[in-house]
mmCIF file of C-alpha atoms and ligand atoms in Angstrom:
data_model
loop_
_atom_site.group_PDB
_atom_site.id
_atom_site.type_symbol
_atom_site.label_atom_id
_atom_site.label_comp_id
_atom_site.label_asym_id
_atom_site.label_seq_id
_atom_site.Cartn_x
_atom_site.Cartn_y
_atom_site.Cartn_z
ATOM 1 C CA MET P 457 89.163 90.910 69.831
ATOM 2 C CA PHE P 458 88.635 93.673 71.830
ATOM 3 C CA LEU P 459 87.512 96.760 70.237
ATOM 4 C CA LYS P 460 88.277 100.771 70.154
ATOM 5 C CA GLY P 461 86.233 103.329 70.114
ATOM 6 C CA ASP P 462 86.518 103.579 66.093
ATOM 7 C CA LYS P 463 86.409 99.834 65.556
ATOM 8 C CA LEU P 464 82.909 99.889 68.094
ATOM 9 C CA LYS P 465 80.970 102.529 66.396
ATOM 10 C CA GLU P 466 81.873 100.884 62.477
ATOM 11 C CA VAL P 467 80.254 97.497 64.346
ATOM 12 C CA PHE P 468 77.447 100.025 65.291
ATOM 13 C CA LEU P 469 77.318 101.731 62.059
ATOM 14 C CA LYS P 470 77.329 98.254 60.138
ATOM 15 C CA ALA P 471 73.922 97.113 61.948
ATOM 16 C CA LYS P 472 72.078 100.263 61.433
ATOM 17 C CA LYS P 473 72.484 100.828 57.620
ATOM 18 C CA GLU P 474 71.721 96.324 57.130
ATOM 19 C CA ARG P 475 69.024 96.736 60.280
ATOM 20 C CA PHE P 476 70.380 93.890 62.601
ATOM 21 C CA GLY P 477 71.104 94.543 66.734
ATOM 22 C CA ILE P 478 74.150 93.840 68.590
ATOM 23 C CA ILE P 479 73.460 92.319 71.606
ATOM 24 C CA ALA P 480 74.727 94.360 75.203
ATOM 25 C CA SER P 481 75.552 92.124 77.901
ATOM 26 C CA ASN P 482 76.010 93.120 81.636
ATOM 27 C CA VAL P 483 78.335 91.081 83.837
ATOM 28 C CA VAL P 484 80.410 91.621 86.475
ATOM 29 C CA PHE P 485 82.955 88.221 87.205
ATOM 30 C CA ASP P 486 84.991 85.630 84.876
ATOM 31 C CA SER P 487 82.049 83.153 84.314
ATOM 32 C CA ALA P 488 79.751 85.602 83.132
ATOM 33 C CA ILE P 489 82.549 87.265 80.559
ATOM 34 C CA ARG P 490 83.351 83.931 79.659
ATOM 35 C CA SER P 491 79.826 82.597 78.526
ATOM 36 C CA MET P 492 79.274 85.852 76.691
ATOM 37 C CA VAL P 493 82.367 86.619 74.219
ATOM 38 C CA GLN P 494 81.873 82.010 73.528
ATOM 39 C CA ALA P 495 78.059 82.865 72.595
ATOM 40 C CA TYR P 496 79.759 85.944 70.402
ATOM 41 C CA ALA P 497 82.420 84.648 69.071
ATOM 42 C CA THR P 498 80.349 80.932 68.619
ATOM 43 C CA LYS P 499 77.931 82.967 66.340
ATOM 44 C CA ASN P 500 80.830 85.035 64.719
ATOM 45 C CA SER P 501 79.060 88.281 66.281
ATOM 46 C CA ASP P 502 80.471 91.394 67.263
ATOM 47 C CA GLY P 503 79.567 92.355 70.810
ATOM 48 C CA LEU P 504 79.680 93.950 73.569
ATOM 49 C CA LEU P 505 80.160 93.978 77.637
ATOM 50 C CA GLN P 506 79.259 96.115 80.216
ATOM 51 C CA MET P 507 79.625 96.694 83.206
ATOM 52 C CA SER P 508 78.024 99.520 85.859
ATOM 53 C CA SER P 509 78.918 101.037 88.891
ATOM 54 C CA GLY P 510 78.197 98.181 91.458
ATOM 55 C CA ALA P 511 79.626 95.864 89.091
ATOM 56 C CA CYS P 512 82.911 97.393 89.453
ATOM 57 C CA LYS P 513 82.874 98.030 93.125
ATOM 58 C CA TYR P 514 81.647 93.416 93.186
ATOM 59 C CA ALA P 515 84.709 93.137 92.099
ATOM 60 C CA ALA P 516 87.079 95.453 93.519
ATOM 61 C CA GLY P 517 86.150 93.641 96.479
ATOM 62 C CA GLN P 518 85.618 94.378 100.279
ATOM 63 C CA THR P 519 87.312 97.663 99.167
ATOM 64 C CA GLN P 520 84.965 98.729 96.523
ATOM 65 C CA ASP P 521 87.724 100.688 94.259
ATOM 66 C CA ILE P 522 85.384 100.797 91.500
ATOM 67 C CA LYS P 523 88.660 101.916 89.517
ATOM 68 C CA LYS P 524 89.651 98.625 90.711
ATOM 69 C CA GLY P 525 87.133 96.819 89.784
ATOM 70 C CA ALA P 526 86.599 98.004 86.193
ATOM 71 C CA GLU P 527 90.086 97.497 85.432
ATOM 72 C CA MET P 528 89.774 93.884 86.335
ATOM 73 C CA ILE P 529 87.099 93.577 84.340
ATOM 74 C CA SER P 530 88.214 95.047 81.537
ATOM 75 C CA ALA P 531 91.462 93.007 81.772
ATOM 76 C CA MET P 532 90.095 89.793 81.640
ATOM 77 C CA VAL P 533 87.270 91.467 78.573
ATOM 78 C CA LYS P 534 90.640 91.441 76.735
ATOM 79 C CA VAL P 535 92.186 88.759 77.967
ATOM 80 C CA ILE P 536 88.886 85.827 77.134
ATOM 81 C CA SER P 537 88.016 88.212 73.698
ATOM 82 C CA SER P 538 92.133 87.933 72.902
ATOM 83 C CA GLN P 539 91.320 84.369 71.876
ATOM 84 C CA TYR P 540 88.790 84.910 68.605
ATOM 85 C CA SER P 541 89.166 86.600 65.622
ATOM 86 C CA ASN P 542 85.945 86.256 64.600
ATOM 87 C CA SER P 543 83.883 88.761 66.804
ATOM 88 C CA GLY P 544 85.172 92.122 67.585
ATOM 89 C CA ILE P 545 84.481 92.640 71.065
ATOM 90 C CA GLY P 546 83.527 96.575 73.144
ATOM 91 C CA LEU P 547 82.941 96.930 76.822
ATOM 92 C CA HIS P 548 80.867 99.714 77.852
ATOM 93 C CA ILE P 549 80.128 101.231 81.004
ATOM 94 C CA ASP P 550 76.017 101.115 81.438
ATOM 95 C CA HIS P 551 74.237 103.690 83.112
ATOM 96 C CA ALA P 552 77.579 106.330 84.751
ATOM 97 C CA THR P 553 75.776 108.643 86.731
ATOM 98 C CA PRO P 554 77.468 112.537 86.550
ATOM 99 C CA ASN P 555 78.251 111.548 90.065
ATOM 100 C CA TYR P 556 80.961 109.298 88.564
ATOM 101 C CA LEU P 557 82.653 111.602 86.542
ATOM 102 C CA ASP P 558 85.742 111.000 87.573
ATOM 103 C CA PHE P 559 85.344 107.060 87.426
ATOM 104 C CA ILE P 560 84.240 107.937 83.751
ATOM 105 C CA VAL P 561 87.362 110.132 82.800
ATOM 106 C CA TYR P 562 89.466 107.453 84.245
ATOM 107 C CA CYS P 563 88.342 104.795 81.960
ATOM 108 C CA ILE P 564 88.565 106.405 79.234
ATOM 109 C CA GLU P 565 92.337 107.742 79.485
ATOM 110 C CA GLY P 566 92.915 104.341 80.680
ATOM 111 C CA GLY P 567 91.745 102.409 77.907
ATOM 112 C CA LEU P 568 89.943 100.467 79.643
ATOM 113 C CA VAL P 569 86.400 100.498 77.732
ATOM 114 C CA SER P 570 85.307 101.435 73.992
ATOM 115 C CA SER P 571 82.262 103.187 75.258
ATOM 116 C CA VAL P 572 80.803 104.641 78.064
ATOM 117 C CA MET P 573 77.023 105.942 79.250
ATOM 118 C CA ILE P 574 76.926 109.355 80.905
ATOM 119 C CA ASP P 575 73.613 108.871 82.448
ATOM 120 C CA ALA P 576 72.461 112.582 83.150
ATOM 121 C CA SER P 577 68.596 112.297 83.001
ATOM 122 C CA HIS P 578 67.960 112.849 86.202
ATOM 123 C CA GLU P 579 68.959 116.570 85.876
ATOM 124 C CA SER P 580 67.707 119.475 83.916
ATOM 125 C CA PHE P 581 67.167 118.998 79.821
ATOM 126 C CA GLU P 582 69.898 121.776 79.618
ATOM 127 C CA GLU P 583 72.302 120.246 82.411
ATOM 128 C CA ASN P 584 72.432 116.609 80.869
ATOM 129 C CA ILE P 585 72.943 118.500 77.286
ATOM 130 C CA ARG P 586 76.110 120.215 78.870
ATOM 131 C CA ILE P 587 77.430 117.223 81.256
ATOM 132 C CA SER P 588 76.557 114.514 78.394
ATOM 133 C CA LYS P 589 78.442 116.940 76.064
ATOM 134 C CA GLU P 590 81.550 117.879 78.337
ATOM 135 C CA VAL P 591 81.893 113.269 78.094
ATOM 136 C CA VAL P 592 81.615 113.240 74.401
ATOM 137 C CA THR P 593 84.765 116.004 73.589
ATOM 138 C CA ILE P 594 87.071 113.780 76.173
ATOM 139 C CA ALA P 595 85.714 110.436 75.125
ATOM 140 C CA HIS P 596 86.077 111.658 71.761
ATOM 141 C CA LYS P 597 89.923 112.418 72.053
ATOM 142 C CA ASN P 598 90.033 108.883 73.400
ATOM 143 C CA ASN P 599 88.545 106.735 71.027
ATOM 144 C CA VAL P 600 85.398 105.548 73.154
ATOM 145 C CA ILE P 601 82.339 106.190 71.400
ATOM 146 C CA VAL P 602 79.480 107.775 73.933
ATOM 147 C CA GLU P 603 75.500 106.585 74.783
ATOM 148 C CA GLY P 604 73.999 109.517 76.441
ATOM 149 C CA GLU P 605 69.414 109.165 77.707
ATOM 150 C CA ILE P 606 67.057 111.532 78.156
ATOM 151 C CA GLY P 607 63.621 111.079 79.562
ATOM 152 C CA TYR P 608 63.232 107.645 82.232
ATOM 153 C CA ILE P 609 63.347 104.565 81.880
ATOM 154 C CA LYS P 610 61.175 102.250 85.105
ATOM 155 C CA GLY P 611 62.805 99.680 86.943
ATOM 156 C CA THR P 612 65.844 99.088 89.059
ATOM 157 C CA GLU P 613 68.924 99.466 87.529
ATOM 158 C CA ASP P 614 72.109 98.949 90.081
ATOM 159 C CA GLU P 615 72.902 101.992 91.517
ATOM 160 C CA ILE P 616 69.557 103.660 89.141
ATOM 161 C CA VAL P 617 66.086 103.896 90.354
ATOM 162 C CA SER P 618 63.148 104.399 88.408
ATOM 163 C CA ASP P 619 59.412 104.898 89.361
ATOM 164 C CA THR P 620 58.310 106.873 86.140
ATOM 165 C CA GLU P 621 58.873 106.776 82.280
ATOM 166 C CA LEU P 622 58.442 108.729 80.289
ATOM 167 C CA TYR P 623 58.545 107.844 76.665
ATOM 168 C CA THR P 624 61.133 110.338 74.186
ATOM 169 C CA LYS P 625 59.941 112.984 73.063
ATOM 170 C CA PRO P 626 61.191 112.839 69.183
ATOM 171 C CA GLU P 627 61.795 116.345 69.146
ATOM 172 C CA GLU P 628 63.921 116.556 72.408
ATOM 173 C CA ALA P 629 65.431 113.536 71.516
ATOM 174 C CA LEU P 630 66.987 115.587 68.295
ATOM 175 C CA GLU P 631 68.483 118.498 69.450
ATOM 176 C CA TYR P 632 69.750 116.319 72.442
ATOM 177 C CA VAL P 633 71.524 114.643 69.803
ATOM 178 C CA LYS P 634 72.658 117.475 67.247
ATOM 179 C CA LYS P 635 74.083 119.338 70.375
ATOM 180 C CA THR P 636 75.360 116.764 72.205
ATOM 181 C CA GLY P 637 76.716 114.647 69.256
ATOM 182 C CA VAL P 638 76.523 111.604 71.043
ATOM 183 C CA ASP P 639 77.443 108.937 69.134
ATOM 184 C CA LEU P 640 74.374 106.216 70.678
ATOM 185 C CA PHE P 641 70.719 107.752 72.235
ATOM 186 C CA ALA P 642 69.084 105.362 74.666
ATOM 187 C CA ALA P 643 65.164 106.351 74.180
ATOM 188 C CA SER P 644 62.567 105.810 76.329
ATOM 189 C CA VAL P 645 59.982 103.945 74.902
ATOM 190 C CA GLY P 646 58.054 101.792 77.757
ATOM 191 C CA THR P 647 60.764 98.710 78.741
ATOM 192 C CA ASN P 648 61.588 98.280 81.691
ATOM 193 C CA HIS P 649 64.674 97.709 84.446
ATOM 194 C CA GLY P 650 64.460 94.226 85.883
ATOM 195 C CA VAL P 651 61.641 90.891 85.678
ATOM 196 C CA THR P 652 59.470 92.338 82.463
ATOM 197 C CA LYS P 653 56.697 90.049 80.714
ATOM 198 C CA GLY P 654 57.192 91.617 76.920
ATOM 199 C CA SER P 655 53.653 91.025 76.539
ATOM 200 C CA LYS P 656 52.526 93.374 79.885
ATOM 201 C CA VAL P 657 54.253 96.222 78.755
ATOM 202 C CA VAL P 658 52.440 99.537 76.654
ATOM 203 C CA LEU P 659 56.113 99.325 74.155
ATOM 204 C CA ARG P 660 55.985 101.932 71.832
ATOM 205 C CA LEU P 661 57.581 100.481 68.995
ATOM 206 C CA ASP P 662 56.658 103.215 66.558
ATOM 207 C CA LEU P 663 58.160 106.019 68.232
ATOM 208 C CA ILE P 664 61.595 105.089 68.030
ATOM 209 C CA LYS P 665 61.056 105.026 64.496
ATOM 210 C CA GLN P 666 59.478 108.361 65.124
ATOM 211 C CA ILE P 667 62.912 109.006 66.717
ATOM 212 C CA ASP P 668 64.748 107.677 63.978
ATOM 213 C CA ASP P 669 63.624 109.214 60.273
ATOM 214 C CA LEU P 670 63.433 112.758 63.021
ATOM 215 C CA LEU P 671 67.467 111.875 63.102
ATOM 216 C CA ILE P 672 68.479 110.982 59.727
ATOM 217 C CA ALA P 673 65.620 113.366 58.603
ATOM 218 C CA ASN P 674 68.451 116.127 60.209
ATOM 219 C CA GLY P 675 71.377 114.157 59.180
ATOM 220 C CA VAL P 676 71.467 113.260 62.734
ATOM 221 C CA GLU P 677 71.165 109.348 62.111
ATOM 222 C CA THR P 678 71.831 107.989 65.465
ATOM 223 C CA GLY P 679 72.209 104.023 67.059
ATOM 224 C CA ILE P 680 69.470 104.111 69.125
ATOM 225 C CA VAL P 681 69.201 101.838 71.827
ATOM 226 C CA LEU P 682 66.965 99.964 73.359
ATOM 227 C CA HIS P 683 67.128 99.350 77.864
ATOM 228 C CA GLY P 684 65.722 96.668 80.273
ATOM 229 C CA ALA P 685 65.073 94.740 77.573
ATOM 230 C CA SER P 686 65.284 91.249 79.167
ATOM 231 C CA GLY P 687 61.639 89.832 78.539
ATOM 232 C CA LEU P 688 60.382 91.381 75.441
ATOM 233 C CA THR P 689 59.602 88.916 72.619
ATOM 234 C CA ASP P 690 61.150 88.334 69.545
ATOM 235 C CA PHE P 691 59.037 90.054 67.940
ATOM 236 C CA GLN P 692 59.313 93.307 69.924
ATOM 237 C CA GLN P 693 63.046 92.449 69.665
ATOM 238 C CA GLU P 694 62.710 92.303 65.829
ATOM 239 C CA THR P 695 60.598 95.098 65.254
ATOM 240 C CA ALA P 696 62.714 97.821 67.977
ATOM 241 C CA VAL P 697 65.713 97.152 65.519
ATOM 242 C CA LYS P 698 64.171 97.287 61.739
ATOM 243 C CA ASN P 699 62.916 101.158 63.206
ATOM 244 C CA GLY P 700 65.896 102.050 64.509
ATOM 245 C CA VAL P 701 68.101 100.381 67.050
ATOM 246 C CA VAL P 702 70.818 99.851 66.789
ATOM 247 C CA LYS P 703 72.077 98.243 70.713
ATOM 248 C CA ILE P 704 70.164 95.888 72.997
ATOM 249 C CA ASN P 705 70.602 95.595 76.707
ATOM 250 C CA LYS P 706 70.278 92.304 78.771
ATOM 251 C CA ASP P 707 71.061 91.640 82.293
ATOM 252 C CA THR P 708 68.235 90.401 84.565
ATOM 253 C CA GLN P 709 67.489 87.670 81.493
ATOM 254 C CA TYR P 710 71.320 86.408 82.663
ATOM 255 C CA GLN P 711 70.737 86.988 86.041
ATOM 256 C CA MET P 712 67.926 84.722 86.212
ATOM 257 C CA ASP P 713 69.784 82.118 84.101
ATOM 258 C CA ILE P 714 72.642 81.596 85.623
ATOM 259 C CA ALA P 715 70.460 80.883 88.986
ATOM 260 C CA GLU P 716 67.942 78.708 87.178
ATOM 261 C CA ALA P 717 70.900 76.306 86.102
ATOM 262 C CA VAL P 718 72.750 76.891 89.186
ATOM 263 C CA GLN P 719 68.514 75.978 91.734
ATOM 264 C CA LYS P 720 68.549 72.863 88.872
ATOM 265 C CA PHE P 721 71.244 71.499 89.644
ATOM 266 C CA TRP P 722 71.845 71.874 93.825
ATOM 267 C CA GLU P 723 68.010 70.094 93.637
ATOM 268 C CA HIS P 724 69.094 66.907 92.180
ATOM 269 C CA GLU P 725 72.561 67.038 93.089
ATOM 270 C CA ARG P 726 71.853 67.969 96.849
ATOM 271 C CA ASN P 727 73.511 64.917 98.277
ATOM 272 C CA ALA P 728 77.331 66.281 97.049
ATOM 273 C CA ILE P 729 77.360 68.349 100.239
ATOM 274 C CA VAL P 730 74.261 67.281 101.914
ATOM 275 C CA ARG P 731 74.372 64.883 104.297
ATOM 276 C CA PRO P 732 71.141 62.374 103.307
ATOM 277 C CA GLU P 733 68.281 62.288 106.456
ATOM 278 C CA GLY P 734 68.694 58.969 107.899
ATOM 279 C CA MET P 735 72.775 58.485 107.098
ATOM 280 C CA SER P 736 75.651 59.128 110.082
ATOM 281 C CA GLU P 737 78.006 61.536 109.784
ATOM 282 C CA ASP P 738 80.540 58.601 109.787
ATOM 283 C CA ASP P 739 79.266 56.862 107.232
ATOM 284 C CA TYR P 740 78.027 60.068 104.733
ATOM 285 C CA ILE P 741 80.858 61.054 102.581
ATOM 286 C CA PRO P 742 80.071 64.070 100.570
ATOM 287 C CA ASP P 743 81.126 64.507 96.591
ATOM 288 C CA LYS P 744 84.260 66.559 95.995
ATOM 289 C CA LYS P 745 83.622 65.388 91.902
ATOM 290 C CA ARG P 746 80.109 67.707 92.244
ATOM 291 C CA PHE P 747 80.371 69.923 94.668
ATOM 292 C CA ASP P 748 83.690 71.121 92.323
ATOM 293 C CA PRO P 749 82.262 75.403 91.960
ATOM 294 C CA ARG P 750 83.902 74.674 88.203
ATOM 295 C CA LYS P 751 80.859 71.795 88.128
ATOM 296 C CA TRP P 752 77.850 73.619 88.840
ATOM 297 C CA LEU P 753 78.848 76.962 87.358
ATOM 298 C CA GLY P 754 79.674 75.375 84.398
ATOM 299 C CA LYS P 755 75.676 74.503 84.486
ATOM 300 C CA GLY P 756 75.358 78.348 84.656
ATOM 301 C CA GLU P 757 77.741 79.413 82.114
ATOM 302 C CA ILE P 758 76.255 76.880 79.270
ATOM 303 C CA ALA P 759 72.708 78.333 80.068
ATOM 304 C CA MET P 760 73.987 81.658 79.670
ATOM 305 C CA GLN P 761 75.557 81.449 76.949
ATOM 306 C CA LYS P 762 72.785 79.802 75.846
ATOM 307 C CA SER P 763 70.929 82.364 76.465
ATOM 308 C CA CYS P 764 73.013 85.067 74.404
ATOM 309 C CA GLU P 765 73.048 83.091 71.227
ATOM 310 C CA SER P 766 70.009 83.166 70.902
ATOM 311 C CA LEU P 767 69.048 86.682 71.337
ATOM 312 C CA ILE P 768 71.619 87.076 68.858
ATOM 313 C CA ASP P 769 69.446 85.124 66.301
ATOM 314 C CA VAL P 770 66.791 87.314 67.414
ATOM 315 C CA VAL P 771 68.573 90.584 66.551
ATOM 316 C CA GLY P 772 70.121 89.368 63.228
ATOM 317 C CA SER P 773 73.989 89.789 64.295
ATOM 318 C CA ALA P 774 74.689 85.850 63.723
ATOM 319 C CA ASN P 775 77.490 86.248 60.699
ATOM 320 C CA LYS P 776 77.267 89.577 60.501
ATOM 321 C CA SER P 777 81.036 90.781 62.761
ATOM 322 C CA ILE P 778 83.151 92.798 61.210
ATOM 323 C CA PHE P 779 85.669 90.220 60.926
ATOM 324 C CA MET P 780 84.177 88.242 58.782
ATOM 325 C CA LYS P 781 85.698 87.815 55.220
HETATM 326 O O1 LIG B 1348 71.664 98.881 81.036
HETATM 327 C C1 LIG B 1348 70.904 96.871 80.941
HETATM 328 C C2 LIG B 1348 69.988 97.443 80.031
HETATM 329 O O2 LIG B 1348 69.099 97.884 80.688
HETATM 330 C C3 LIG B 1348 69.400 95.763 81.773
HETATM 331 O O3 LIG B 1348 68.078 95.976 81.403
HETATM 332 O O4 LIG B 1348 67.516 94.429 82.997
HETATM 333 O O5 LIG B 1348 66.080 94.365 81.791
HETATM 334 O O6 LIG B 1348 68.063 93.503 80.811
HETATM 335 P P1 LIG B 1348 66.740 94.294 82.000
HETATM 336 CA CA1 LIG B 1349 62.945 94.104 80.996
#
């Protein structure tokens, strides 16, 4: 079922208390939404789907109308998740920079989302606090929760590009969380947006613990978010969760899953739509049973679902839905 902000907050509080993680899966189109919702439901897990500004523009089609795109994704998430009562599904706006303020407010006030990320991390620290606080005020009034960030996460995430990576300073994290009242805090600890080999990154899992301990000691315990988590090893993710992470963002992983599955399909089934060399045009009959998009896209959907199910197992949210009796 679709979660409003207060229920999503309950999901993260439970995750934090029991030290498991919630997978936040980036989606654009119905295939991905279906795959992820089915994965969460199969595992009796709560979960988050997230849409970037670019995803919303794409979803709208050639008009690139970001608000229409968000309405469309939100409607799909609500309808698909309404079929499952053993799993709560939230919808989140990923990395909305201050120039998308109007868009965020539209989604919040229109009840399209459960949570939003205001990413003003490229502004000065003071300005980041001011803007984040403004979003928190509007969001909380409308039963939506908020994720904020300081520092940079290296790599490319849709429209967000950064060559730098700045490790979060725990004292700054404390000041930011205290002054803004964000519900979730994205820490920069060495992950990269995009294709990553976990064994090659300089991951400061100790920093997650330092930030978490400091927030707890100051009475502002907050769910920590790990961005750029595709490619990390199971051990890295398990440790991150143990150290205070509750939201683990995944995008690239699913893009690779669907591409790989579809590529594999067409490698074997090429002659369903391409005439084999040496055969005459007259003799060749394309095979509708195999080129029907449901056949090959379906392979991609299965791959994404399986991948999400495995991630749920790694972060320990299986059978932990707040709706499980
Ligand atoms: O917010 C989205 C994630 O941080 C995506 O990271 O592409 O490495 O999975 P990823
Ligand atoms: Ca990554």
